Structure formats: C-alpha cells, structure tokens
Coordinates of C-alpha atoms in Angstrom, one line a residue:
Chain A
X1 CA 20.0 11.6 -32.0
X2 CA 17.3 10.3 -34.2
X3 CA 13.9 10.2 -33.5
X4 CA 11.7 7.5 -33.0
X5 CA 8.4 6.7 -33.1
X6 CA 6.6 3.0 -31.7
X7 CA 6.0 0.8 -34.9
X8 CA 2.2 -1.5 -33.1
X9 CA 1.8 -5.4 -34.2
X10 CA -1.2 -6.0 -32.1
X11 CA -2.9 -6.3 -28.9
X12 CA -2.5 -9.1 -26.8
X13 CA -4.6 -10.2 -23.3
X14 CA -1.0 -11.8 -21.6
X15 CA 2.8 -11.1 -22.4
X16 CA 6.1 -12.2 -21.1
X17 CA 8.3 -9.7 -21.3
X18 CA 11.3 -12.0 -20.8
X19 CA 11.0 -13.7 -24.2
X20 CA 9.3 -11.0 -25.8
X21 CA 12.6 -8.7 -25.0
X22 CA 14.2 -11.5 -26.9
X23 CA 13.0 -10.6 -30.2
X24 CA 13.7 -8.1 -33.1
X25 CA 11.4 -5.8 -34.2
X26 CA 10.6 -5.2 -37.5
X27 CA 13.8 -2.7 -38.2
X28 CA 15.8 -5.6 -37.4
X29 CA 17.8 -3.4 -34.4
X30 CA 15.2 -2.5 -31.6
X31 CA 13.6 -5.6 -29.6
X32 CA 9.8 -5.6 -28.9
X33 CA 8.5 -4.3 -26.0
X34 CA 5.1 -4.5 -24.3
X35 CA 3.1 -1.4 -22.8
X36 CA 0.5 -2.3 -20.2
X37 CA -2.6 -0.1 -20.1
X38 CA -6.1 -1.3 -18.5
X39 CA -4.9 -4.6 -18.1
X40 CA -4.3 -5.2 -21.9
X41 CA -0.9 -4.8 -23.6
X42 CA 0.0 -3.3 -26.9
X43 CA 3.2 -5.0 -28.2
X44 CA 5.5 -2.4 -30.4
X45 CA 9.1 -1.7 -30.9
X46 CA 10.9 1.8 -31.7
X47 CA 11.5 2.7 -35.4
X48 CA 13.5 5.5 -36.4
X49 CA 11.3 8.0 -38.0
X50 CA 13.9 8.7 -40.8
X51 CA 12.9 5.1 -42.2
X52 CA 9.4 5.1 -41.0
X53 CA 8.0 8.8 -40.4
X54 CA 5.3 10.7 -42.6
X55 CA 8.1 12.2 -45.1
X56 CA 9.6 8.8 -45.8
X57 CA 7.5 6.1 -45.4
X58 CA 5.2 6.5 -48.5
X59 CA 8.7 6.6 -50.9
X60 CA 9.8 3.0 -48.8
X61 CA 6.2 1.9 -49.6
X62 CA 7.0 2.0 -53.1
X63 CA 10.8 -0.2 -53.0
X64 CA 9.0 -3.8 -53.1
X65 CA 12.4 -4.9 -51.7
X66 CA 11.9 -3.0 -48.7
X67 CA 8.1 -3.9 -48.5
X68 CA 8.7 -8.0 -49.1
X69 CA 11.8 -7.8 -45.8
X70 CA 9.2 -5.7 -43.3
X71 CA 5.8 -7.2 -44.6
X72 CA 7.9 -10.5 -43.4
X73 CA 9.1 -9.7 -40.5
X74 CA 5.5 -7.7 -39.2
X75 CA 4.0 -11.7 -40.3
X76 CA 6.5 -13.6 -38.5
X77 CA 6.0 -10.8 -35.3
X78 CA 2.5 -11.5 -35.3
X79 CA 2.5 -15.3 -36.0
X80 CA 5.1 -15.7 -32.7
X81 CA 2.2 -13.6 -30.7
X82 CA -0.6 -15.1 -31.6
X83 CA 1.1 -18.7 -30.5
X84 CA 1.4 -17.0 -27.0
X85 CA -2.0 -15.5 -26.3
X86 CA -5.2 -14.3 -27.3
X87 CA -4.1 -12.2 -29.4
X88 CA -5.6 -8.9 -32.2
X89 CA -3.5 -8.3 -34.9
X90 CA -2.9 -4.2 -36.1
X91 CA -2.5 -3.7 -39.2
X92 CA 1.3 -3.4 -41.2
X93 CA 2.8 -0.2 -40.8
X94 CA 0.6 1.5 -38.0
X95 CA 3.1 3.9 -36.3
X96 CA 3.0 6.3 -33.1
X97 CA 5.1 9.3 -32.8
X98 CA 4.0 9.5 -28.9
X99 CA 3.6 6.6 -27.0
X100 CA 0.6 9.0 -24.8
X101 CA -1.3 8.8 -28.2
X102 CA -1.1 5.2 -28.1
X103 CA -1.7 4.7 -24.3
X104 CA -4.7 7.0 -24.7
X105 CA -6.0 4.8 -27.4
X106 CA -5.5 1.7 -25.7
X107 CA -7.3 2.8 -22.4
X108 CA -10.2 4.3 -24.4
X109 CA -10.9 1.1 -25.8
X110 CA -9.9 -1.4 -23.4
X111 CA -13.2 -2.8 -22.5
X112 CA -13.7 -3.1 -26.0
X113 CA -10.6 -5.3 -26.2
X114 CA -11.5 -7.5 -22.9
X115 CA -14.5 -8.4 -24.4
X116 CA -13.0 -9.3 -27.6
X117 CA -10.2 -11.3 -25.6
X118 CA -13.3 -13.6 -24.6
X119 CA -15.0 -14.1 -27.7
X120 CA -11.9 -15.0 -29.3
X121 CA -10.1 -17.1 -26.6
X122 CA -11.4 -20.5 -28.2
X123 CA -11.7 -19.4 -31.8
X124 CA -9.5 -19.2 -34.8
X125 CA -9.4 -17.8 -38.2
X126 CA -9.2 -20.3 -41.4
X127 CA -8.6 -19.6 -45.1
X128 CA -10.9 -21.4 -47.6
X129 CA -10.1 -21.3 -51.5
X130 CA -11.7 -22.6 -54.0
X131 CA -9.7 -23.0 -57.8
X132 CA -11.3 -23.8 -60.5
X133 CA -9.5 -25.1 -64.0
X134 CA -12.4 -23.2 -66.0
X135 CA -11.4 -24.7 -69.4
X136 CA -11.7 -28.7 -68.0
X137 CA -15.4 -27.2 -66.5
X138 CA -16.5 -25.8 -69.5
X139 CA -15.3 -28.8 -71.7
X140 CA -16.8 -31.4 -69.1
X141 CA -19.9 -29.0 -69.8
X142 CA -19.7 -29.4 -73.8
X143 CA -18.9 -33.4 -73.1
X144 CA -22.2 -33.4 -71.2
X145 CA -24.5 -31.4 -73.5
X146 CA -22.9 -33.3 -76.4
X147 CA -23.5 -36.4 -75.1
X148 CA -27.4 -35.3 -74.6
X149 CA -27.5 -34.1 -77.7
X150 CA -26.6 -37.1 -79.6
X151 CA -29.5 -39.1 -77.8
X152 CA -32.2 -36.3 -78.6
X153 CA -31.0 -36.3 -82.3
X154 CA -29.9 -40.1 -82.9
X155 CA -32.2 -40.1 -86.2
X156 CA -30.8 -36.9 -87.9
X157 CA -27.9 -36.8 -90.3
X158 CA -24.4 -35.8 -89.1
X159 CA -24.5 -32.1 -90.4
X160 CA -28.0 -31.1 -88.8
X161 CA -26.3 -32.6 -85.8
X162 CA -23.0 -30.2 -86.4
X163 CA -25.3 -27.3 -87.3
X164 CA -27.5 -27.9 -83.5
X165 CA -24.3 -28.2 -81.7
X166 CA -22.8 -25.1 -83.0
X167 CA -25.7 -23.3 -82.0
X168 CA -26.1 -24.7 -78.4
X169 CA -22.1 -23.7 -77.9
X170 CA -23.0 -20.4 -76.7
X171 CA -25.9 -22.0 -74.8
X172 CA -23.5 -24.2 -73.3
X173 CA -20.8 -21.7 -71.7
X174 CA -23.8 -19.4 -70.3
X175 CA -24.9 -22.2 -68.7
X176 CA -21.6 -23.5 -67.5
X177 CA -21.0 -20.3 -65.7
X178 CA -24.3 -20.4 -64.0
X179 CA -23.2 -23.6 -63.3
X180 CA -19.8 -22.3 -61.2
X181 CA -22.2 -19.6 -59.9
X182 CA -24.7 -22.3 -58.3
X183 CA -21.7 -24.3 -57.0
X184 CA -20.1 -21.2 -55.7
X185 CA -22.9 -20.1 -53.6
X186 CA -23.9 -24.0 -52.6
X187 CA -20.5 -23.9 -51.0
X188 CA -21.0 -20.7 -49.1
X189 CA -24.4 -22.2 -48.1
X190 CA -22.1 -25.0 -46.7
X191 CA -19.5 -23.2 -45.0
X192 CA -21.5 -21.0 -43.4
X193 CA -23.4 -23.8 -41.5
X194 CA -20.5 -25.2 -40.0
X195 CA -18.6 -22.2 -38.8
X196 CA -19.0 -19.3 -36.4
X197 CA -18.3 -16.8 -38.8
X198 CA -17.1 -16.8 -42.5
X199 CA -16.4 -13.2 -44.7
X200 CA -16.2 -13.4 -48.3
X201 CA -12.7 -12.1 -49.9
X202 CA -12.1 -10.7 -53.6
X203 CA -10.4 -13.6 -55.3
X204 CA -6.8 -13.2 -56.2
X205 CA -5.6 -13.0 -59.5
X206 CA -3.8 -15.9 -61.2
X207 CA -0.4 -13.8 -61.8
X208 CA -0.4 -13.6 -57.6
X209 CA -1.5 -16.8 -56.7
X210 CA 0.7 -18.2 -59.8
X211 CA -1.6 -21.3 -60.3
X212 CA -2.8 -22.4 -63.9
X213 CA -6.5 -22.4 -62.4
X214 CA -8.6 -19.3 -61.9
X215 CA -9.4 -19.0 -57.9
X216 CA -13.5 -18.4 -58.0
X217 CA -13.7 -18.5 -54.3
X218 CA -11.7 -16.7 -51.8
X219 CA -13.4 -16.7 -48.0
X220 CA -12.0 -16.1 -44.0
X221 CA -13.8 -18.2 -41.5
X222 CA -14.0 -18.2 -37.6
X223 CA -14.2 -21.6 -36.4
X224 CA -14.3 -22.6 -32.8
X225 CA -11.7 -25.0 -32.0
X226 CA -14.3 -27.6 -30.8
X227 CA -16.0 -27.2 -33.9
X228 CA -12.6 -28.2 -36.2
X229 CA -12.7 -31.0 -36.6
X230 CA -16.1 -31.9 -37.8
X231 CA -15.4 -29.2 -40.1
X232 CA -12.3 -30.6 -41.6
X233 CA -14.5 -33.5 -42.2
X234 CA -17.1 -31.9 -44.2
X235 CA -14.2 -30.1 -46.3
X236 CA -12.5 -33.7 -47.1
X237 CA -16.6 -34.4 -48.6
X238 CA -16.7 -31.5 -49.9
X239 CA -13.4 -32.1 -51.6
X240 CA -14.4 -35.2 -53.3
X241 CA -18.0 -33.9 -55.0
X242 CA -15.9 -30.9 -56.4
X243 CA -12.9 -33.0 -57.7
X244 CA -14.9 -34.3 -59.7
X245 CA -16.1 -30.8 -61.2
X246 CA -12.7 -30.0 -61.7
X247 CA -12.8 -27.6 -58.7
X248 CA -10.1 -27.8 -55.4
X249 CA -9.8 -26.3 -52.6
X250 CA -7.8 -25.4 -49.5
X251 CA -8.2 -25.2 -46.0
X252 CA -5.2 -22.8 -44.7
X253 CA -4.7 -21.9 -41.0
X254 CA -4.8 -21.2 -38.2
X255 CA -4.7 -17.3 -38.4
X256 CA -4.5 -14.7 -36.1
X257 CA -8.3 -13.2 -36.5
X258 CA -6.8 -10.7 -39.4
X259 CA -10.8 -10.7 -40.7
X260 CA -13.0 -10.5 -37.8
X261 CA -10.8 -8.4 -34.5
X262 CA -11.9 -4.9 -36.9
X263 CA -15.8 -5.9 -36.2
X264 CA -15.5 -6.8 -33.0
X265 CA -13.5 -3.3 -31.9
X266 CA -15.0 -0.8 -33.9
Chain B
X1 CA -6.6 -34.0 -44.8
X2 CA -4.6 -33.5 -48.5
X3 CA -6.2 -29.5 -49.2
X4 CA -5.2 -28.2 -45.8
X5 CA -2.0 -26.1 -46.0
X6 CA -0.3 -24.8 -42.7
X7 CA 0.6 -21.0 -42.8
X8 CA 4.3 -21.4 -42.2
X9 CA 4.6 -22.2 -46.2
X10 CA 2.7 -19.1 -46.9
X11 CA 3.7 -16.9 -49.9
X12 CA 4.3 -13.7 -50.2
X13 CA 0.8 -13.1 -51.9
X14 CA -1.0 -14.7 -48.3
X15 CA 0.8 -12.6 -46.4
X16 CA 0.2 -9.5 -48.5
X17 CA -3.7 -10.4 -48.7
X18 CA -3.8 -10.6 -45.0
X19 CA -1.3 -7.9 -43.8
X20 CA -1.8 -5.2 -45.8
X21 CA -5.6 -5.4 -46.2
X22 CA -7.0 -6.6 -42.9
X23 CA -5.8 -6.6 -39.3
X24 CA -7.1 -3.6 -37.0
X25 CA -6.9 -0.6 -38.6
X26 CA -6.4 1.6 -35.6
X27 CA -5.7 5.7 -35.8
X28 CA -2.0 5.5 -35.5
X29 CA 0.2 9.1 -35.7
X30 CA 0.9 7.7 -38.9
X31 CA -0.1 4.5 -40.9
X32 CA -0.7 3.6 -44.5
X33 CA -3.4 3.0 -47.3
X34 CA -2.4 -0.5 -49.1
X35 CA -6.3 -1.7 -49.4
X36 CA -6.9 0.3 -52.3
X37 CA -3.1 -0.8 -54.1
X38 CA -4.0 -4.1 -56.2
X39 CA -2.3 -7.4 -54.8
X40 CA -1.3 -8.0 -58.3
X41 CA 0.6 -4.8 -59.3
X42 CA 2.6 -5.3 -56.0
X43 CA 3.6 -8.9 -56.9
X44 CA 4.8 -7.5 -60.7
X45 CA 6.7 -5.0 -58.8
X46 CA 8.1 -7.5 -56.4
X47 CA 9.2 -9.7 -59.0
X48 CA 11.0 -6.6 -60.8
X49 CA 12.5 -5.3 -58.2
X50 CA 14.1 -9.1 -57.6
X51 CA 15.8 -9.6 -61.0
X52 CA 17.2 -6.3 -60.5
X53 CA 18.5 -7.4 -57.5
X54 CA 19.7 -10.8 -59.1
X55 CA 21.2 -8.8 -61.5
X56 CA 23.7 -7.0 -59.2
X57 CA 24.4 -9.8 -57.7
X58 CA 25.6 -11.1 -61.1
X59 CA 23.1 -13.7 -61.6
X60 CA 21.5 -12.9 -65.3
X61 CA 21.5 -16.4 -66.8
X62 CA 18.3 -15.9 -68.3
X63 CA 19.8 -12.9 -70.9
X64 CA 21.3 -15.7 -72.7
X65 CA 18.5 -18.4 -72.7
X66 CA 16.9 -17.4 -76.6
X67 CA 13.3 -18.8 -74.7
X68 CA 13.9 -16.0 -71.9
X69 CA 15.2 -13.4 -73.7
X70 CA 14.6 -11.7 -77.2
X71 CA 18.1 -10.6 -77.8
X72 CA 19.5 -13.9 -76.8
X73 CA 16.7 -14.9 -79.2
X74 CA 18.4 -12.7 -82.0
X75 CA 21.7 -13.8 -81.2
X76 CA 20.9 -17.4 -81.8
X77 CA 19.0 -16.6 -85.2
X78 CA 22.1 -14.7 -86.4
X79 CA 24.1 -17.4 -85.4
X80 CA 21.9 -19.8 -87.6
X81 CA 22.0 -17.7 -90.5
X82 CA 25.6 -17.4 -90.6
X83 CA 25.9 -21.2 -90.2
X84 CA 23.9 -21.4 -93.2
X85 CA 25.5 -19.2 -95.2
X86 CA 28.7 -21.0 -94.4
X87 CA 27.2 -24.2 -95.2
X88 CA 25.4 -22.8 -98.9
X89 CA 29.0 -21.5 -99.6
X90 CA 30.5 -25.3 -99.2
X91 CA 27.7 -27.1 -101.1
X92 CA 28.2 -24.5 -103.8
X93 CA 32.0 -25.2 -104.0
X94 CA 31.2 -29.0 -104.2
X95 CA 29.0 -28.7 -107.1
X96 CA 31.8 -26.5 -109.0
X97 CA 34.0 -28.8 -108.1
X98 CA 32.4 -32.2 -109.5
X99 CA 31.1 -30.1 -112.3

C-alpha cells in the first residue's frame, strides 16, 4: 500500500465536517478532513507520498502543468474555507508525513491562533494595483513642459526654441519619474490612512500580468468590514485624480489574510 | 465601483502571487521554496508547457499563420517567389510573342 502523508490548507476557528467530507482534496481522490486540537482545526487531506513526498515533489514542482491543476485546486480549497469561517491560510504544498507532527504543532501554537481568530473575525484582505501607461505619462509630461516652454520663450526664433527643448528632454523624463515616484508614495500616504493594515508587494512584471501598462504599485491591505465601504469611496476619488494621469487602479478581494496571518503567528 | 474586480476571475498570475509566496509558512515534514522562483519565469514555463499540450492534442494552427510562425513565414515567401517567377515567365512570352 502506498504511503501517505497529510497535504495542510489552513487553520480554521469552526468546521463542519459534513460538508467538508464532501470535497476533493487537492489530489483530486482523497476528501478533506478536519483534525481538532486545542479547540482549533487544521483542515488537510491524504496525499500519496509517491506524488507529493521529498524525492518527488521538487521534479512535480518543475511540470507547470502539474503546478497550474494543484496551485488551482489548493486556491479554490482555501477560497471554499475562508467563506465558512475565520479562517488562516498555509501555504501551497506544506505536507506532513505524521499527523503527531502536525497535532504537536497545532497545540503548541494554539493560543497563538485563538487570538488571531479574534483579530481577524471582522477583517479582510484587499489587493490594490496601481498601472501606469508610462509612455502617455511621460508624453503628458513633454506636452506640459512644452507648453511652458513656449510662454517663457514666445520672443525667440523657432530653432533656439528646438535647441532649449532638446536640452530640457532629458530634464523632462527625470522629472516625470519623480513625478510617478511622488504619486506613488501620495497614494500609499492615502491607503494607509484608511485601512487597518496595508504591506507593500514587488510589482509584477508586464509578461505576467499581460497588460500593455507597467504595474508601479502592487500593495495587500486589511480593511475592517465596517471600514469598506468608506474606503471604496475614497478609491472611486482616488480613481478619477489618477485617470487623468494616465494611471488605474484596482481594488481586488476579498482575500483570505494570505499577507498578514504570518505576522500575527510567528 | 468600475476598478474593483472580484477574486473568482483571478488569473493564474493572482493566484500564483498569493499562494506560492504568502500564506503561513508553517514547518511542515516537507514543504517547498517558490518565494525565491520569479512569477514571471513560471508564467513562460506555464505558457510552454500549454502549447505542448495543445500540440498533442492536435491543435497547432498557429505553425501555419506566417505572423505566428517563421517557417510558415518561409513557406509563404517561397510561395511568392514562385508566383513571380511564373508570372515573369508569362510577361516574357507576351513580349516575344507581339515582338
């Protein structure tokens, strides 16, 4: 018989086992299952260790095929739980070979998970991105400058004019990124105000995010429930100054708390 | 509110970012290292390993497409030559003739 080990999605404050039983793990065969330990639960489901034990699992890691079906179906596991409950989500591939090592961690921590159980109970995680499409910026930069140029050189002939904007050009893009750079950290000012929480992210490239503009802001945020709404509103202001920069943004969520639960145990 | 997206529509990318890099990271008998793997060399691979997949599945229609492909785009070229060469042939014959 094959061994297996206990492939974790998460920790979770309150489970029925009824519907949970329902479900397919992320092998697609075994159903999840919920271990109880210091009045938390851990919710798992067996793995055979031939697909998911130390020797193999690096090589599976490595078939995107694989990775896209399981990264999936670990998403979709975790989504379902955290409609349910307070919920803490692990992270993907996090495997026991003895469910004692697990219990052991569970009960070892358990206080720590109460308490994060109560801090979370009203609060959710939120995506903010900013995109920016950096060639309109920089010529709604050049339009600008241009523009003042004209009126500080009105009484000079066309090719000192030429010459003068030439040489500002350079001027002109420096200035335009400290430009984005002001904005960017205006925006953080912003967010940060209105939320419980917020974590800057690297920003993805463009060949993942497969947009034409270049993301130049990337952050998680904790936002109280009661708080969402007036939030929301300040985003749809926020939305309309930026437009007209040629910068747009997007409010994604809610998430399980996949940026703050690490803080909060550790 | 137009810039709000729900997470049901989230790509492969979203779920990547959040999965593999965040979450608890707790000391499992065995777990993985994604956060150091960049998001970007994991969509390239992803979008490999899905045209081979196409491709067993007999679905290649993009070998043929001369924008897609550069021997599709060679193909078409010495398709265009030859039609030329055919067509230099005939207005040469024309001109002997009326000479």
């Amino acid at each position: 018989m094959n061994k297996t080990g206990l492939y974790v999605y998460g920790i979770i404050n309150n489970i029925d086992d009824n519907l949970l039983h329902e479900l397919a793990g992320v092998d697609g065969k075994h159903n999840l299952i919920s271990i109880a330990e210091c009045g938390v639960y851990a919710v798992a489901s067996q793995v055979d260790l031939d697909e998911y034990g130390e020797n193999s699992i690096e090589s599976r890691l490595e078939d995107m095929v694989w990775v896209e079906d399981k990264a999936r179906r670990h998403f979709n596991i975790q989504q379902y739980l955290f409609s349910t409950s307070t919920f803490i989500p692990v992270r993907f591939c996090t495997i026991y070979t003895d469910e004692g090592h697990l219990r052991e961690f569970i009960s070892l921590n358990s206080d720590k998970f109460l308490q994060a159980f109560c801090y979370f109970a009203d609060k959710d995680e939120w995506t903010f991105k900013a995109y920016c499409d950096k060639r309109k910026f920089l010529e709604q930069n050049m339009e600008e400058e241009r523009q003042l140029l004209c009126k500080q050189l009105e009484n000079v002939s066309k090719g000192v004019y030429y010459f003068a904007l030439k040489k500002q050009e350079n001027t002109i893009e420096n200035q335009a990124k400290e430009k984005l750079g002001k904005i960017r950290d205006d925006i953080w000012e912003h967010i940060k105000a209105n939320v419980d929480d917020a974590t800057l992210n690297k920003n993805l490239s463009r060949q993942v995010t497969e947009r034409r503009e270049e993301m130049i802001m990337n952050v998680a945020l904790l936002v109280s429930r009661n708080r969402m709404s007036s939030f929301k509103k300040e985003c749809e202001i926020l939305e309309e100054s930026l437009g007209r920069l040629n910068i747009n943004i997007e409010l994604t969520g809610p998430w399980p708390v996949y940026n703050f639960s690490a803080q909060k145990i550790s | 509110m137009a810039i709000q997206k729900a997470t049901e529509g989230s790509s492969l990318g979203d779920i990547l970012e959040k999965i593999l890099d965040k979450g608890l990271v707790i000391a499992g008998d065995i777990s993985i290292s994604l956060a150091d793997v960049e998001l970007l060399t994991i969509k390239i691979r992803l979008v490999v390993a899905s045209v081979d997949k196409a491709m067993e599945m007999g679905i290649n229609w993009w070998k043929n497409d001369p924008f897609l492909s550069t021997d599709a785009m060679k193909n078409c070229q010495n398709e265009l030559e030859e039609e030329n060469r055919q067509l230099k042939d005939k207005i040469h014959k024309m001109q002997h003739g009326l000479a």
